[in-house]
Coordinates of C-alpha atoms in Angstrom, one line a residue:
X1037 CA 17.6 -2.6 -174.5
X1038 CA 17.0 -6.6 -174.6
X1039 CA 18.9 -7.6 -177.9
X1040 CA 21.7 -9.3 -177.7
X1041 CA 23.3 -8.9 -181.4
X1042 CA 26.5 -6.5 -181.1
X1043 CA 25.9 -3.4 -182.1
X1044 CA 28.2 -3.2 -185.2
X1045 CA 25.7 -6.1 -186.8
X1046 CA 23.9 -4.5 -189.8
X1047 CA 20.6 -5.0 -189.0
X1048 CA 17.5 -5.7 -191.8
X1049 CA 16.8 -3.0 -193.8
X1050 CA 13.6 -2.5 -192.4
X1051 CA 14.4 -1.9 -188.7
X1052 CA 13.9 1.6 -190.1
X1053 CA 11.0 2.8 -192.6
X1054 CA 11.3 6.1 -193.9
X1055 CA 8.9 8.1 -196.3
X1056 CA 7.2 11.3 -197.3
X1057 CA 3.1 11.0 -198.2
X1058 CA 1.6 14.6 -198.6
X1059 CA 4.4 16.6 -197.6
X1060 CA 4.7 14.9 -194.1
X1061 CA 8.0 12.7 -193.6
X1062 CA 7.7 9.5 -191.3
X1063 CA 10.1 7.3 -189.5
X1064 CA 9.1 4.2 -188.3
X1065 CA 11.1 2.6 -185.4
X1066 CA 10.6 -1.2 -186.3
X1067 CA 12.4 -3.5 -183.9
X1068 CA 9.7 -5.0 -181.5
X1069 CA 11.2 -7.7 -180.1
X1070 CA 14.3 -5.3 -179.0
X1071 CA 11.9 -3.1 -178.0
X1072 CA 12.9 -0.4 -180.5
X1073 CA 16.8 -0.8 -178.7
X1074 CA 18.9 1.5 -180.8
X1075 CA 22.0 -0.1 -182.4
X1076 CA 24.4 2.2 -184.9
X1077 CA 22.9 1.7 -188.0
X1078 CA 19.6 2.2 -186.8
X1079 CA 20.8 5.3 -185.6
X1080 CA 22.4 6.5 -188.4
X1081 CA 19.8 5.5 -190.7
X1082 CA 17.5 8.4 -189.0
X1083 CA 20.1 10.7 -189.0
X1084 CA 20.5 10.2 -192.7
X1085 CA 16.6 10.4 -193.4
X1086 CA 16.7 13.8 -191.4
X1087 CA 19.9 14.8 -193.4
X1088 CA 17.9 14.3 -196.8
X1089 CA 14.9 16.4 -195.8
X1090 CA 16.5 19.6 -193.9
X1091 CA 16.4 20.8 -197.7
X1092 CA 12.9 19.8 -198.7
X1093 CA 9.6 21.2 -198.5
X1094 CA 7.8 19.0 -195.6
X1095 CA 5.3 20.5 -193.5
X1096 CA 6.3 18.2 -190.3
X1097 CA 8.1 15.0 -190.0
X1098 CA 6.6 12.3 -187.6
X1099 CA 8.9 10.1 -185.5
X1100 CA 7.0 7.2 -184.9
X1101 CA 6.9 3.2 -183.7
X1102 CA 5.1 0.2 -185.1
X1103 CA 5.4 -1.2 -181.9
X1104 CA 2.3 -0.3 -180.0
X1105 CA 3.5 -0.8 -176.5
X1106 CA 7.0 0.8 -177.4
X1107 CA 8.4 4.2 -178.7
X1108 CA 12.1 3.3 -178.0
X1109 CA 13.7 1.7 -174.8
X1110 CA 16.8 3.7 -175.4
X1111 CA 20.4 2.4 -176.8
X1112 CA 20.8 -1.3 -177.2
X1113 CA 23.2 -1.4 -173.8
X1114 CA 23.8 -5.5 -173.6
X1115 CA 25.6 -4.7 -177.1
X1116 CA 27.9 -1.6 -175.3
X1117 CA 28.6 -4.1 -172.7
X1118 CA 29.8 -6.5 -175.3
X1119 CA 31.5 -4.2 -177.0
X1120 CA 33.4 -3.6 -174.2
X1121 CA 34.0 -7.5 -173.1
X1122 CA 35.2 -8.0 -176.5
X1123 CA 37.5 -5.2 -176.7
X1124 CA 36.0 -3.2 -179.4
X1125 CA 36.3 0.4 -177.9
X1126 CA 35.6 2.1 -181.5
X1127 CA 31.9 0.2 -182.1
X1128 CA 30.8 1.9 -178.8
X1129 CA 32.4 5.0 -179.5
X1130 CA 30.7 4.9 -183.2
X1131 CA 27.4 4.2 -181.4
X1132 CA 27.5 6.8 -178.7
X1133 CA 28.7 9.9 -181.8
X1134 CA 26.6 8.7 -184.3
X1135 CA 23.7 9.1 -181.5
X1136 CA 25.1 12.3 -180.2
X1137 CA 25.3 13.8 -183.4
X1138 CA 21.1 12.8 -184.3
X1139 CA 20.3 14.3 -181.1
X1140 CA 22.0 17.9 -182.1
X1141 CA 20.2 17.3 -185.9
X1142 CA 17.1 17.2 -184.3
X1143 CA 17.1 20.1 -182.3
X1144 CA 18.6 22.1 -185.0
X1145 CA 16.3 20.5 -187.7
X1146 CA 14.7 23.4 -189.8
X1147 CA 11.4 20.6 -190.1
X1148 CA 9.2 20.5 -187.0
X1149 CA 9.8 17.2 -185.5
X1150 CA 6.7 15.8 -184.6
X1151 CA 7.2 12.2 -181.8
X1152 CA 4.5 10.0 -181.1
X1153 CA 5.2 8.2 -177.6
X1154 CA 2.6 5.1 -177.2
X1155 CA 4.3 3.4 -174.5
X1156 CA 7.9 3.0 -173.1
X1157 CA 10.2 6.0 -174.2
X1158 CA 13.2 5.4 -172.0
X1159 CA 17.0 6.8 -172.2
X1160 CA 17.5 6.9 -176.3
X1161 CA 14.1 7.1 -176.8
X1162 CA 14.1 10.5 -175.1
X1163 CA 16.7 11.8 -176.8
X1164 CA 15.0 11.0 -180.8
X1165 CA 11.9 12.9 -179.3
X1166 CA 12.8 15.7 -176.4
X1167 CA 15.0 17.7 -178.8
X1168 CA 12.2 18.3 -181.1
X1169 CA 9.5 20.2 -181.7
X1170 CA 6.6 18.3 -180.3
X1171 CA 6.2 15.4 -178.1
X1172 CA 3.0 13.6 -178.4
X1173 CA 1.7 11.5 -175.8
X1174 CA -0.8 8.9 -175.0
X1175 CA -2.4 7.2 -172.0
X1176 CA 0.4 4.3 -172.4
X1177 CA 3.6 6.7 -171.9
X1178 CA 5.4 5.5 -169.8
X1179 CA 9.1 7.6 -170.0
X1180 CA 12.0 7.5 -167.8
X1181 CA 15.9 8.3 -167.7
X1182 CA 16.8 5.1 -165.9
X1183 CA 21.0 4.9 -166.4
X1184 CA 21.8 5.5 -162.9
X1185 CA 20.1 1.5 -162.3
X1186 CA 22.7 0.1 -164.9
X1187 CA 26.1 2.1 -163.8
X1188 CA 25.9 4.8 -166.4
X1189 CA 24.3 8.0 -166.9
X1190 CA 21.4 10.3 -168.2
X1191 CA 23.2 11.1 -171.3
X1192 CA 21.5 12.1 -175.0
X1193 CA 22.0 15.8 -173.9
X1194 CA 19.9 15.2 -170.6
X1195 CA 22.8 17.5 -169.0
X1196 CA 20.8 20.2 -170.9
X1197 CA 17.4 19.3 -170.8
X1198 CA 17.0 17.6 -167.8
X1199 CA 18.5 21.3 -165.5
X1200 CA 15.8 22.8 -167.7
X1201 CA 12.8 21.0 -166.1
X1202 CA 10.7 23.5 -163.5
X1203 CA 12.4 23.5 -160.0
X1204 CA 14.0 20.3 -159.1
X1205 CA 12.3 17.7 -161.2
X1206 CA 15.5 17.0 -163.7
X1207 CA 17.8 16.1 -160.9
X1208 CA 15.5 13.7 -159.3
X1209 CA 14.5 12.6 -162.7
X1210 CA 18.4 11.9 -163.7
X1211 CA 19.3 10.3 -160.2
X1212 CA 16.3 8.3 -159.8
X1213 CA 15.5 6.9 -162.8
X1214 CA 11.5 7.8 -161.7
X1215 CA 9.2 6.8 -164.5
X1216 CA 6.7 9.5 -165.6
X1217 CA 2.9 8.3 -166.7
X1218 CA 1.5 10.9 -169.4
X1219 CA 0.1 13.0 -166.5
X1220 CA 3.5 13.6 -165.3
X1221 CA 4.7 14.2 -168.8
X1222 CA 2.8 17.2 -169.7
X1223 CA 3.3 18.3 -165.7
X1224 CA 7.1 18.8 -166.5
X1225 CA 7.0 19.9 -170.5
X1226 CA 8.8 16.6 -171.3
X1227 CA 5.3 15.8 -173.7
X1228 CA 4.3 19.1 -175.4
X1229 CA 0.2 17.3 -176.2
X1230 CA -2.2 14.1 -175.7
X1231 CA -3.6 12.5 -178.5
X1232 CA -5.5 9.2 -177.2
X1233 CA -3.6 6.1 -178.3
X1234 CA -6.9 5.4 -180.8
X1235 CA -6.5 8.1 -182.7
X1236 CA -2.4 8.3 -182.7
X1237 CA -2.5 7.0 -186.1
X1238 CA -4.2 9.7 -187.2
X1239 CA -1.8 12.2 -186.6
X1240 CA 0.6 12.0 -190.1
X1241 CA -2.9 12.3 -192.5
X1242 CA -4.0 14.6 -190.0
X1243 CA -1.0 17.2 -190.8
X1244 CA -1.1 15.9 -194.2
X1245 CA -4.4 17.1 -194.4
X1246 CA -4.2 20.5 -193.0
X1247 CA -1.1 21.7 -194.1
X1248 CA -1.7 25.4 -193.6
X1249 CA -3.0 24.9 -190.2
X1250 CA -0.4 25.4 -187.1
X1251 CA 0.5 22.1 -186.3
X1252 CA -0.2 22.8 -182.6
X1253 CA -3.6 23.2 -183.4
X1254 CA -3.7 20.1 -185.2
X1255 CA -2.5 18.1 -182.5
X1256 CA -5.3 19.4 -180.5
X1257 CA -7.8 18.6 -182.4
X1258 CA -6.9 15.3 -182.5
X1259 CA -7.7 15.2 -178.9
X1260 CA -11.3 14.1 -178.6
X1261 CA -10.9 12.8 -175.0
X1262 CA -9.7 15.0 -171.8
X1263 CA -5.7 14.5 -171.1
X1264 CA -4.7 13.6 -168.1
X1265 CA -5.3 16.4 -165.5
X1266 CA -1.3 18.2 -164.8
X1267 CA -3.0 18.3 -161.0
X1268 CA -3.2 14.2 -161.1
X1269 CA 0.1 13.9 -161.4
X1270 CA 2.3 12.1 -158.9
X1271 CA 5.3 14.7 -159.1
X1272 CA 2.9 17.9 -159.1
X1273 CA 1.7 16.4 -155.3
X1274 CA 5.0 15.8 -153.8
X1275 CA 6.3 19.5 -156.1
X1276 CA 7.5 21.0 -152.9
X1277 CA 9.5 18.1 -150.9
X1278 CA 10.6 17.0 -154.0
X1279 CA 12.2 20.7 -154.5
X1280 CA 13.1 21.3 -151.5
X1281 CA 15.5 17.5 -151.3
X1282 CA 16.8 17.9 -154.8
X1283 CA 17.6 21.6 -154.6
X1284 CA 20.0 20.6 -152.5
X1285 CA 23.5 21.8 -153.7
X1286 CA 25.1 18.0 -152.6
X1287 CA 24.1 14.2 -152.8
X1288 CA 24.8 14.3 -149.0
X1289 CA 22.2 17.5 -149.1
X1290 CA 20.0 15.0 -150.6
X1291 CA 20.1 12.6 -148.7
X1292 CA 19.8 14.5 -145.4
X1293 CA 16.9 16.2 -147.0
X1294 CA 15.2 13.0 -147.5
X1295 CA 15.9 11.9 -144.1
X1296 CA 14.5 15.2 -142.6
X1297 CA 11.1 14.6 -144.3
X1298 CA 10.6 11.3 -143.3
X1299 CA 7.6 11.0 -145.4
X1300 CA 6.4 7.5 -147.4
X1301 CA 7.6 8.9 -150.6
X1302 CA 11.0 10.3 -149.0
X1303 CA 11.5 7.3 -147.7
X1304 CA 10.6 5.1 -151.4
X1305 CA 13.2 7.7 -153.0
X1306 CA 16.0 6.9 -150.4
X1307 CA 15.6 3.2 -151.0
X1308 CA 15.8 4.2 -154.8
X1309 CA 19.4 6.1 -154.5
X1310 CA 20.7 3.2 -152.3
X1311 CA 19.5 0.6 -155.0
X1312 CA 21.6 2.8 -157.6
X1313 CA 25.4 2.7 -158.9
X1314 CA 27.3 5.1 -156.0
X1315 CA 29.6 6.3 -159.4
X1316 CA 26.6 7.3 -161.1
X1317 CA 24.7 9.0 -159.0
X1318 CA 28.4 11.3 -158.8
X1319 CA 28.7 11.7 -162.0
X1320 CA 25.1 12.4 -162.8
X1321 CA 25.0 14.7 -160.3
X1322 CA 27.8 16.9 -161.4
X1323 CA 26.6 17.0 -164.6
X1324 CA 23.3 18.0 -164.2
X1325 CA 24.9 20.9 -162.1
X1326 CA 27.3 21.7 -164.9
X1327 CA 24.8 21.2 -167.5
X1328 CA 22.8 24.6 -166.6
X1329 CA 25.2 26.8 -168.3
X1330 CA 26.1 24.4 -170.3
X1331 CA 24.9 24.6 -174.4
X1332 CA 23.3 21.6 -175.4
X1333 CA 26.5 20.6 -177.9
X1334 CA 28.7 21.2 -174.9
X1335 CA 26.7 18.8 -172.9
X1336 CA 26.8 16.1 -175.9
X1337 CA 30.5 16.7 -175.8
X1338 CA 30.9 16.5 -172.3
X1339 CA 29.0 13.5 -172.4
X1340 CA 30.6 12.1 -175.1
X1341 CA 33.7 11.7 -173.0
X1342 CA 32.2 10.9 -170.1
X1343 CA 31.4 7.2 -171.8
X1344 CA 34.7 6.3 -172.8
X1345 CA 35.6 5.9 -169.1
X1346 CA 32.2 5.0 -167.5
X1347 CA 31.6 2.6 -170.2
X1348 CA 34.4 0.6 -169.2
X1349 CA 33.9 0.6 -165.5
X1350 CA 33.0 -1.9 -163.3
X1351 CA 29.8 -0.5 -162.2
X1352 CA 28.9 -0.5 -166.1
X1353 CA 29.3 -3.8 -167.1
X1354 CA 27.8 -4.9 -163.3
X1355 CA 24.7 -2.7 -164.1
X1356 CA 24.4 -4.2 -167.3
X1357 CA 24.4 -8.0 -166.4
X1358 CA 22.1 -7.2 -163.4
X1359 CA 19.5 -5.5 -164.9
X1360 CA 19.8 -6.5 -169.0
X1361 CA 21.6 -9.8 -169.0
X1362 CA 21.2 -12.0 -166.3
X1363 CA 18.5 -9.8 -164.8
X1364 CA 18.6 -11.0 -161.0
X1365 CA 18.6 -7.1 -160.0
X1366 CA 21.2 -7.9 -157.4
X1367 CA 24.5 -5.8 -158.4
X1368 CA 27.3 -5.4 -156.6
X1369 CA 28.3 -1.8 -156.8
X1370 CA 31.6 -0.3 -156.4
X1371 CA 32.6 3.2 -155.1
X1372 CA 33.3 6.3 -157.2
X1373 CA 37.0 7.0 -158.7
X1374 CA 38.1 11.0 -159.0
X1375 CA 39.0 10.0 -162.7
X1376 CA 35.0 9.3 -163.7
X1377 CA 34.1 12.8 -162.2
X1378 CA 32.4 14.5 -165.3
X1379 CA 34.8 17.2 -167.0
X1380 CA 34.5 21.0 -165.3
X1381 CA 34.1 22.6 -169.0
X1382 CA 34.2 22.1 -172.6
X1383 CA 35.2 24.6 -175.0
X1384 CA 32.9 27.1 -176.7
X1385 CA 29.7 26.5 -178.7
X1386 CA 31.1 23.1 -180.6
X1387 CA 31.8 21.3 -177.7
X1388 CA 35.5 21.1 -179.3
X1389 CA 37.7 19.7 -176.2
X1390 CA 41.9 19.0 -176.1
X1391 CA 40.4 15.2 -176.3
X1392 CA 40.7 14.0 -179.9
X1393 CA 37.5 13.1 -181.1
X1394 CA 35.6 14.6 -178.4
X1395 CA 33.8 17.1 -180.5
X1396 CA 30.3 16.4 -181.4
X1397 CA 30.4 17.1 -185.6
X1398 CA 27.9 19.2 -187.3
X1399 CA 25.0 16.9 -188.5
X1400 CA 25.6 18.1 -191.7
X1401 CA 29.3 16.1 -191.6
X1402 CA 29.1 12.6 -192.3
X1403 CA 29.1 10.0 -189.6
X1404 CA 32.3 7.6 -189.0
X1405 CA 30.7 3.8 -190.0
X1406 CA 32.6 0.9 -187.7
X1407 CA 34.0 -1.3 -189.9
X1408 CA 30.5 -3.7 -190.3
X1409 CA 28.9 -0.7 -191.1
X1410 CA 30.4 0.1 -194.1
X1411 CA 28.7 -0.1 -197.6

């Protein structure tokens, strides 16, 4: 989320590395000094590698980073914010499908997907790893939906996964932008296993090498040190006043919620939702609430549209500059329009809506390029 080249900019070839050894895929995240940021082509270059092998004979596929203090820090977001300074509505839009459309491939990927998280996994990051099979953590996680901070929202089908979450967890998660350690990753299912960050390389020979075992059990065994303890984590010891504030039906519930506990950490969470864009925490909030009976394509969709306008907002671009450009973490927010309310349905199991363009495709059609983008 630090680079500053626009998101149509082809980037080198080998921001990407894809492979098969022994029957095991890989893709390599290689951007370090954006922190993994994902611009379009990047995007599109995994959904093309995942497109190739839905046919082919793997045994896993391993999502992985050569980065060891970063899985992914989500979409490049300065380059949205350009986009949308230098009036090129149909880069972002390309960005936001193209993503939209890996995030369905992967959860309907007929190869276990198999992410290794070894540090920050924020926003995009989550969406290349929650949809699949198995999340894979180490003592460096460090995950987090933190849009609401930047004037936008928990999107990558986090309006389906997020509601999914025991009790209340998603909607704090979504409005708060709280970041998880590993503890608090296996506490809410958003990591599936531990593998100590020593041995995290080890995991592609490792299911290379046993084949016919369940992978689950492979992952395991990989685990020569204890994971964190579930009852260490920070959420599992405030699980009921967390429940009991976020179960509330409103964001006024909420608040008076928080207010009626009074506690250190009510009080820390309180300061956190007044630090955060007014319009995002509405929208956010209604789209968590829609998302529970929501399918995961109709969230996408609903999503989808939901950045057309809130990318073009003034709490956006505010966000943005606060946070990712200037970073003086001082913005000036404004208040919530009707207009940016998230949509009350979306039609069927496509996500199709009376919007053109609104529809998420099916990965297997081919993704629109934006003009740069083109071969």
């Amino acid at each position: 989320m630090t680079a500053t080249t626009p998101a149509t900019d082809l980037p080198p070839a080998d921001e990407v590395l894809t492979g098969v050894h022994q029957g095991v895929g890989r893709i390599l995240l290689n951007r370090p000094r954006a922190l993994n940021a994902l611009t379009t082509p990047m995007v599109a270059a995994i959904d093309e590698a995942l497109a190739a092998w839905e046919s082919t004979p793997l045994t896993a596929v391993v999502l992985a980073s050569t980065n060891p203090k970063t899985f992914c820090a989500g979409g490049d977001m300065r380059a949205i914010r350009a986009n949308v300074l230098a009036g090129d509505a149909e880069a972002s839009e390309n960005f936001f499908s193209t993503e939209y459309r890996l995030n369905a491939r992967i959860a309907e990927h007929p190869v276990p997907i198999v992410s290794l998280i070894d540090g920050i996994c924020m926003g995009g990051g989550l969406g290349l790893s929650i949809h699949g099979d198995y999340r894979v953590v180490t003592e460096n996680a460090i995950l987090a939906m933190p849009e609401t901070a930047i004037g936008f929202f928990p999107d990558i089908g986090a309006g389906h996964f997020l509601p999914r979450l025991p009790g209340a967890i998603g909607m704090y998660l979504g409005l708060t932008g709280h970041r998880l350690d590993a503890a608090d990753a296996l506490y809410t299912g958003l990591a599936t296993h531990f593998v100590p960050a020593n041995r995290i390389d080890e995991v592609t020979e490792a299911l290379a090498d046993n084949a016919a075992t369940p992978i689950d059990t492979t992952l395991k065994g990989l685990a020569d040190t204890p994971a964190p303890s579930i009852a260490h984590s920070r959420l599992a010891a405030v699980r009921a006043d967390l429940d009991r504030a976020f179960g509330a039906p409103t964001l006024d519930g909420i608040r008076q919620e928080l207010h009626a506990l009074a506690t250190p950490w009510a009080t820390r969470t309180l300061a956190s939702l007044d630090a955060h864009s007014p319009q995002s925490l509405e929208i956010t909030h209604a789209l968590l609430t829609a998302g529970r009976n929501r399918t995961l394509r109709e969230c996408l969709a609903a999503e989808l549209l939901l950045t057309r306008t809130t990318i073009r907002s003034p709490d956006f671009l505010e966000g943005v500059r606060a946070v990712l450009v200037d970073k003086d973490r001082t913005p000036a927010w404004q208040r919530v329009d009707a207009q940016d309310q998230p949509p009350k349905s979306t039609s069927k199991e496509n996500g199709s809506s009376s919007r053109p363009g609104s529809r998420i495709p099916h990965p297997d059609e081919k993704p629109r390029r934006d003009r740069a983008s083109r071969h």
